[in-house]
mmCIF file of C-alpha atoms in Angstrom:
data_model
loop_
_atom_site.group_PDB
_atom_site.id
_atom_site.type_symbol
_atom_site.label_atom_id
_atom_site.label_comp_id
_atom_site.label_asym_id
_atom_site.label_seq_id
_atom_site.Cartn_x
_atom_site.Cartn_y
_atom_site.Cartn_z
ATOM 1 C CA MET Q 1 -37.958 -1.379 -20.426
ATOM 2 C CA HIS Q 2 -36.408 2.089 -19.602
ATOM 3 C CA LYS Q 3 -33.832 2.533 -22.662
ATOM 4 C CA ALA Q 4 -31.859 5.552 -20.992
ATOM 5 C CA ALA Q 5 -31.885 3.761 -17.615
ATOM 6 C CA ILE Q 6 -30.315 0.579 -19.558
ATOM 7 C CA ASN Q 7 -27.842 2.501 -21.678
ATOM 8 C CA TYR Q 8 -26.555 4.088 -18.524
ATOM 9 C CA ALA Q 9 -25.807 0.689 -17.066
ATOM 10 C CA LEU Q 10 -24.101 -0.603 -20.061
ATOM 11 C CA ARG Q 11 -22.042 2.296 -19.673
ATOM 12 C CA VAL Q 12 -21.004 1.766 -16.268
ATOM 13 C CA PHE Q 13 -19.785 -2.003 -17.190
ATOM 14 C CA VAL Q 14 -17.842 -0.583 -20.257
ATOM 15 C CA GLN Q 15 -16.229 1.950 -17.860
ATOM 16 C CA ARG Q 16 -15.175 -0.981 -15.358
ATOM 17 C CA ILE Q 17 -13.936 -3.147 -18.342
ATOM 18 C CA LEU Q 18 -11.594 -0.051 -19.704
ATOM 19 C CA ALA Q 19 -10.286 0.323 -15.957
ATOM 20 C CA LEU Q 20 -9.176 -3.483 -16.243
ATOM 21 C CA VAL Q 21 -7.890 -3.514 -19.471
ATOM 22 C CA LEU Q 22 -5.658 -0.214 -18.420
ATOM 23 C CA PHE Q 23 -4.728 -2.362 -15.339
ATOM 24 C CA LEU Q 24 -3.581 -5.118 -17.571
ATOM 25 C CA LEU Q 25 -1.657 -3.026 -20.077
ATOM 26 C CA GLY Q 26 0.152 -1.057 -17.331
ATOM 27 C CA SER Q 27 1.298 -4.488 -15.918
ATOM 28 C CA GLY Q 28 2.320 -5.979 -19.135
ATOM 29 C CA TRP Q 29 -0.989 -8.287 -18.749
ATOM 30 C CA ALA Q 30 -0.062 -9.471 -15.557
ATOM 31 C CA LEU Q 31 -2.060 -10.004 -12.613
ATOM 32 C CA ASN Q 32 -2.917 -11.681 -9.081
ATOM 33 C CA TRP Q 33 -5.613 -13.073 -7.069
ATOM 34 C CA THR Q 34 -5.845 -9.901 -5.212
ATOM 35 C CA VAL Q 35 -6.246 -7.589 -8.389
ATOM 36 C CA GLY Q 36 -8.998 -10.497 -9.897
ATOM 37 C CA LEU Q 37 -10.640 -9.723 -6.023
ATOM 38 C CA TYR Q 38 -10.754 -6.042 -6.612
ATOM 39 C CA PHE Q 39 -11.778 -5.906 -10.051
ATOM 40 C CA GLY Q 40 -14.450 -8.955 -9.476
ATOM 41 C CA THR Q 41 -15.948 -6.965 -6.486
ATOM 42 C CA ASN Q 42 -16.017 -3.758 -8.763
ATOM 43 C CA PHE Q 43 -17.831 -5.957 -11.522
ATOM 44 C CA LEU Q 44 -20.227 -7.605 -8.969
ATOM 45 C CA ALA Q 45 -20.820 -4.110 -7.060
ATOM 46 C CA ALA Q 46 -21.905 -2.573 -10.343
ATOM 47 C CA ALA Q 47 -24.247 -5.525 -11.218
ATOM 48 C CA VAL Q 48 -26.303 -5.278 -7.942
ATOM 49 C CA SER Q 49 -26.359 -1.778 -7.850
ATOM 50 C CA MET Q 50 -27.613 -1.263 -11.601
ATOM 51 C CA VAL Q 51 -30.372 -4.135 -11.011
ATOM 52 C CA TYR Q 52 -31.393 -2.627 -7.657
ATOM 53 C CA MET Q 53 -31.724 0.838 -9.049
ATOM 54 C CA TYR Q 54 -33.524 -0.632 -12.116
ATOM 55 C CA ASN Q 55 -36.334 -2.030 -9.644
ATOM 56 C CA VAL Q 56 -36.386 1.053 -7.190
ATOM 57 C CA SER Q 57 -36.119 4.077 -9.729
ATOM 58 C CA PRO Q 58 -35.292 3.430 -13.430
ATOM 59 C CA GLU Q 59 -35.886 7.213 -14.074
ATOM 60 C CA THR Q 60 -32.878 8.052 -11.470
ATOM 61 C CA LEU Q 61 -30.838 5.834 -13.367
ATOM 62 C CA ALA Q 62 -31.706 7.621 -16.803
ATOM 63 C CA GLN Q 63 -31.181 11.125 -14.973
ATOM 64 C CA ARG Q 64 -27.686 9.888 -14.081
ATOM 65 C CA GLY Q 65 -27.270 8.995 -17.983
ATOM 66 C CA LYS Q 66 -27.407 12.573 -19.133
ATOM 67 C CA VAL Q 67 -24.329 13.620 -20.813
ATOM 68 C CA VAL Q 68 -25.150 17.142 -21.830
ATOM 69 C CA THR Q 69 -26.624 19.716 -19.565
ATOM 70 C CA ASP Q 70 -26.855 22.923 -18.205
ATOM 71 C CA SER Q 71 -24.167 22.678 -15.069
ATOM 72 C CA PRO Q 72 -21.825 25.380 -14.645
ATOM 73 C CA VAL Q 73 -18.558 25.381 -16.241
ATOM 74 C CA TRP Q 74 -16.636 24.516 -13.228
ATOM 75 C CA ASP Q 75 -18.802 21.454 -12.828
ATOM 76 C CA LYS Q 76 -18.241 20.050 -16.203
ATOM 77 C CA LEU Q 77 -14.347 20.578 -15.484
ATOM 78 C CA LEU Q 78 -13.997 19.304 -12.190
ATOM 79 C CA LEU Q 79 -16.434 16.214 -13.260
ATOM 80 C CA GLY Q 80 -14.334 15.788 -16.513
ATOM 81 C CA LEU Q 81 -11.124 15.449 -14.615
ATOM 82 C CA TYR Q 82 -12.105 13.230 -11.804
ATOM 83 C CA TRP Q 83 -14.033 10.707 -13.812
ATOM 84 C CA LEU Q 84 -10.459 10.387 -16.037
ATOM 85 C CA LEU Q 85 -8.348 10.464 -12.931
ATOM 86 C CA HIS Q 86 -10.661 8.105 -10.749
ATOM 87 C CA PHE Q 87 -11.793 5.583 -13.156
ATOM 88 C CA PHE Q 88 -8.969 5.238 -15.634
ATOM 89 C CA VAL Q 89 -5.650 7.175 -15.014
ATOM 90 C CA ILE Q 90 -5.611 5.329 -11.136
ATOM 91 C CA HIS Q 91 -5.925 1.936 -12.719
ATOM 92 C CA LEU Q 92 -3.237 2.437 -15.270
ATOM 93 C CA ALA Q 93 -1.040 3.862 -12.494
ATOM 94 C CA ALA Q 94 -1.701 0.265 -10.558
ATOM 95 C CA GLY Q 95 -0.792 -1.696 -13.295
ATOM 96 C CA LEU Q 96 2.418 0.231 -13.983
ATOM 97 C CA GLU Q 97 3.328 -0.064 -10.465
ATOM 98 C CA PHE Q 98 1.794 -3.668 -10.066
ATOM 99 C CA LYS Q 99 5.124 -5.478 -10.142
ATOM 100 C CA ASN Q 100 7.314 -3.627 -7.592
ATOM 101 C CA ALA Q 101 4.066 -3.431 -5.208
ATOM 102 C CA ILE Q 102 4.250 -4.839 -1.438
ATOM 103 C CA GLN Q 103 0.962 -5.259 -0.177
ATOM 104 C CA ASN Q 104 0.033 -5.803 3.243
ATOM 105 C CA MET Q 105 -3.096 -8.053 3.538
ATOM 106 C CA THR Q 106 -4.918 -6.233 6.557
ATOM 107 C CA VAL Q 107 -4.712 -3.099 4.571
ATOM 108 C CA PHE Q 108 -5.912 -4.789 1.226
ATOM 109 C CA TRP Q 109 -8.543 -5.950 2.988
ATOM 110 C CA THR Q 110 -9.754 -2.882 4.661
ATOM 111 C CA GLY Q 111 -9.475 -1.243 1.307
ATOM 112 C CA ILE Q 112 -11.724 -3.865 -0.216
ATOM 113 C CA ILE Q 113 -14.333 -3.228 2.720
ATOM 114 C CA LEU Q 114 -14.164 0.569 1.681
ATOM 115 C CA VAL Q 115 -14.863 -0.080 -1.753
ATOM 116 C CA VAL Q 116 -18.076 -1.995 -1.118
ATOM 117 C CA GLY Q 117 -18.964 0.556 1.514
ATOM 118 C CA SER Q 118 -18.808 3.281 -1.105
ATOM 119 C CA THR Q 119 -20.930 1.316 -3.118
ATOM 120 C CA ILE Q 120 -23.375 0.693 -0.329
ATOM 121 C CA LEU Q 121 -23.514 4.547 0.838
ATOM 122 C CA SER Q 122 -23.849 5.484 -2.859
ATOM 123 C CA LEU Q 123 -27.009 3.351 -3.347
ATOM 124 C CA ALA Q 124 -28.229 4.837 0.017
ATOM 125 C CA ALA Q 125 -28.111 7.834 -1.474
ATOM 126 C CA LEU Q 126 -29.474 6.984 -4.827
ATOM 127 C CA LYS Q 127 -32.650 5.361 -3.136
ATOM 128 C CA VAL Q 128 -34.082 8.225 -1.717
ATOM 129 C CA ASN Q 129 -32.908 11.030 -4.308
ATOM 130 C CA THR Q 130 -34.303 10.973 -7.351
ATOM 131 C CA PHE Q 131 -32.467 14.127 -8.465
ATOM 132 C CA LEU Q 132 -29.370 12.676 -8.149
ATOM 133 C CA GLU Q 133 -28.075 13.472 -11.870
ATOM 134 C CA SER Q 134 -24.219 12.854 -12.394
ATOM 135 C CA THR Q 135 -24.256 16.503 -12.903
ATOM 136 C CA ALA Q 136 -24.094 19.337 -10.590
ATOM 137 C CA ARG Q 137 -26.961 21.525 -11.807
ATOM 138 C CA LEU Q 138 -30.368 23.189 -10.474
ATOM 139 C CA GLN Q 139 -33.144 20.741 -12.001
ATOM 140 C CA THR Q 140 -36.199 23.286 -12.302
ATOM 141 C CA GLU Q 141 -37.812 21.715 -15.229
ATOM 142 C CA ARG Q 142 -38.037 18.732 -12.690
ATOM 143 C CA GLY Q 143 -38.995 20.630 -9.678
ATOM 144 C CA GLN Q 144 -35.922 19.848 -7.370
ATOM 145 C CA THR Q 145 -36.706 19.959 -3.568
ATOM 146 C CA VAL Q 146 -34.365 19.636 -0.521
ATOM 147 C CA ILE Q 147 -34.043 15.962 0.374
ATOM 148 C CA ARG Q 148 -33.712 15.302 3.952
ATOM 149 C CA GLU Q 149 -34.440 11.261 4.286
ATOM 150 C CA GLY Q 150 -31.986 8.698 4.598
ATOM 151 C CA VAL Q 151 -28.313 9.496 4.621
ATOM 152 C CA TYR Q 152 -29.146 13.012 3.859
ATOM 153 C CA GLY Q 153 -30.109 13.563 7.440
ATOM 154 C CA VAL Q 154 -26.463 12.790 8.450
ATOM 155 C CA VAL Q 155 -24.283 14.578 5.263
ATOM 156 C CA ARG Q 156 -25.608 17.084 2.710
ATOM 157 C CA HIS Q 157 -23.465 15.205 0.054
ATOM 158 C CA PRO Q 158 -23.392 11.598 0.544
ATOM 159 C CA THR Q 159 -22.219 10.387 -2.886
ATOM 160 C CA TYR Q 160 -19.310 12.502 -2.432
ATOM 161 C CA SER Q 161 -18.776 10.783 0.842
ATOM 162 C CA ALA Q 162 -18.825 7.653 -0.895
ATOM 163 C CA VAL Q 163 -16.524 8.697 -3.415
ATOM 164 C CA LEU Q 164 -14.006 9.678 -0.739
ATOM 165 C CA LEU Q 165 -14.338 5.818 0.581
ATOM 166 C CA SER Q 166 -13.598 4.625 -3.021
ATOM 167 C CA CYS Q 167 -10.404 7.051 -3.036
ATOM 168 C CA LEU Q 168 -9.299 5.599 0.112
ATOM 169 C CA GLY Q 169 -10.018 2.097 -0.703
ATOM 170 C CA ILE Q 170 -8.138 1.925 -3.866
ATOM 171 C CA SER Q 171 -5.306 3.462 -2.125
ATOM 172 C CA LEU Q 172 -5.289 0.635 0.497
ATOM 173 C CA VAL Q 173 -5.742 -1.796 -2.210
ATOM 174 C CA PHE Q 174 -2.888 -1.068 -4.509
ATOM 175 C CA GLN Q 175 -0.510 0.500 -1.873
ATOM 176 C CA THR Q 176 1.558 2.368 -4.203
ATOM 177 C CA PRO Q 177 2.812 6.014 -4.477
ATOM 178 C CA PHE Q 178 1.229 6.748 -7.700
ATOM 179 C CA VAL Q 179 -1.990 5.209 -7.140
ATOM 180 C CA CYS Q 180 -2.072 7.027 -3.722
ATOM 181 C CA LEU Q 181 -1.259 10.648 -5.817
ATOM 182 C CA VAL Q 182 -4.223 10.290 -8.136
ATOM 183 C CA ALA Q 183 -6.636 9.508 -5.332
ATOM 184 C CA LEU Q 184 -5.450 12.211 -3.503
ATOM 185 C CA ILE Q 185 -6.002 14.433 -6.685
ATOM 186 C CA SER Q 186 -9.217 12.924 -7.131
ATOM 187 C CA THR Q 187 -10.166 13.738 -3.430
ATOM 188 C CA VAL Q 188 -9.258 17.237 -3.583
ATOM 189 C CA LEU Q 189 -11.531 17.740 -7.014
ATOM 190 C CA ILE Q 190 -14.438 16.174 -5.045
ATOM 191 C CA VAL Q 191 -13.756 18.656 -2.018
ATOM 192 C CA VAL Q 192 -13.718 21.499 -4.333
ATOM 193 C CA ARG Q 193 -16.907 20.396 -6.122
ATOM 194 C CA THR Q 194 -18.294 19.914 -3.043
ATOM 195 C CA TYR Q 195 -18.019 23.491 -1.844
ATOM 196 C CA LEU Q 196 -19.321 24.931 -5.316
ATOM 197 C CA GLU Q 197 -22.286 23.036 -5.451
ATOM 198 C CA ASP Q 198 -23.216 23.206 -2.043
ATOM 199 C CA LYS Q 199 -22.720 27.006 -2.497
ATOM 200 C CA MET Q 200 -24.774 27.235 -5.649
ATOM 201 C CA LEU Q 201 -27.699 24.919 -3.584
ATOM 202 C CA GLN Q 202 -27.725 27.725 -0.793
ATOM 203 C CA GLU Q 203 -28.180 30.366 -3.187
ATOM 204 C CA ASN Q 204 -30.634 29.079 -5.352
ATOM 205 C CA LEU Q 205 -32.602 26.193 -3.861
ATOM 206 C CA ALA Q 206 -35.407 27.297 -1.699
ATOM 207 C CA GLY Q 207 -35.277 25.585 1.680
ATOM 208 C CA TYR Q 208 -31.546 24.439 1.291
ATOM 209 C CA LYS Q 209 -30.333 27.229 3.842
ATOM 210 C CA GLN Q 210 -32.451 25.922 6.440
ATOM 211 C CA TYR Q 211 -31.156 22.334 5.415
ATOM 212 C CA VAL Q 212 -27.809 23.492 5.718
ATOM 213 C CA ARG Q 213 -28.585 24.591 9.533
ATOM 214 C CA ASP Q 214 -30.332 21.367 10.318
ATOM 215 C CA VAL Q 215 -27.520 19.062 8.759
ATOM 216 C CA ARG Q 216 -23.978 20.942 9.502
ATOM 217 C CA TYR Q 217 -21.838 18.728 7.766
ATOM 218 C CA ARG Q 218 -20.901 18.668 3.944
ATOM 219 C CA LEU Q 219 -19.220 15.227 3.571
ATOM 220 C CA ILE Q 220 -17.798 13.890 6.657
ATOM 221 C CA PRO Q 221 -20.139 13.643 10.109
ATOM 222 C CA PHE Q 222 -18.240 16.041 12.706
ATOM 223 C CA VAL Q 223 -15.403 17.369 10.475
ATOM 224 C CA TRP Q 224 -17.073 19.136 7.423
#
């Protein structure tokens, strides 16, 4: 049994529970089947992801559970703001706007598909990249190398691409102004973090400059 990996998995579930509680507090403990489906999908996706990764690479989960690392100050700031907005503030906003929300069901189902897609993309990245910690840093003590396999042959930061899918998906699920605003701010934070992390890797990780020449796009194929 890998204690650190299990602790990280438990934290992921607590995070999901807190998101639901914040939504309910905002909505006055009101919900409907679409909200139930969204949070149910989130819980199921987390369960499948944690079980899959525990079987494939528990060490990767353990590394992602690190809270204190030597990552740059900009990473700590951007990650903290993103974590607060994307997992908590956005769901509180969804609850506060719930009673006045008008949902288009086609848009809603598109959002659910994107949320599921973001999980699949994240898993595809986690499967091949054992250096995929939550923080952005050079893992010299682990002998970090450039990963080119799988989705890393398409974009250089697929987990951040997954975050963009998630931001868009949540916006389409709830379809309210403040949810969209928080998702937009989260997206901007991730784009900035991607730029800074990519710059750091180009300057310090052996072989990364060649990887940049081989895989041109950071987040979105044919765009950036």
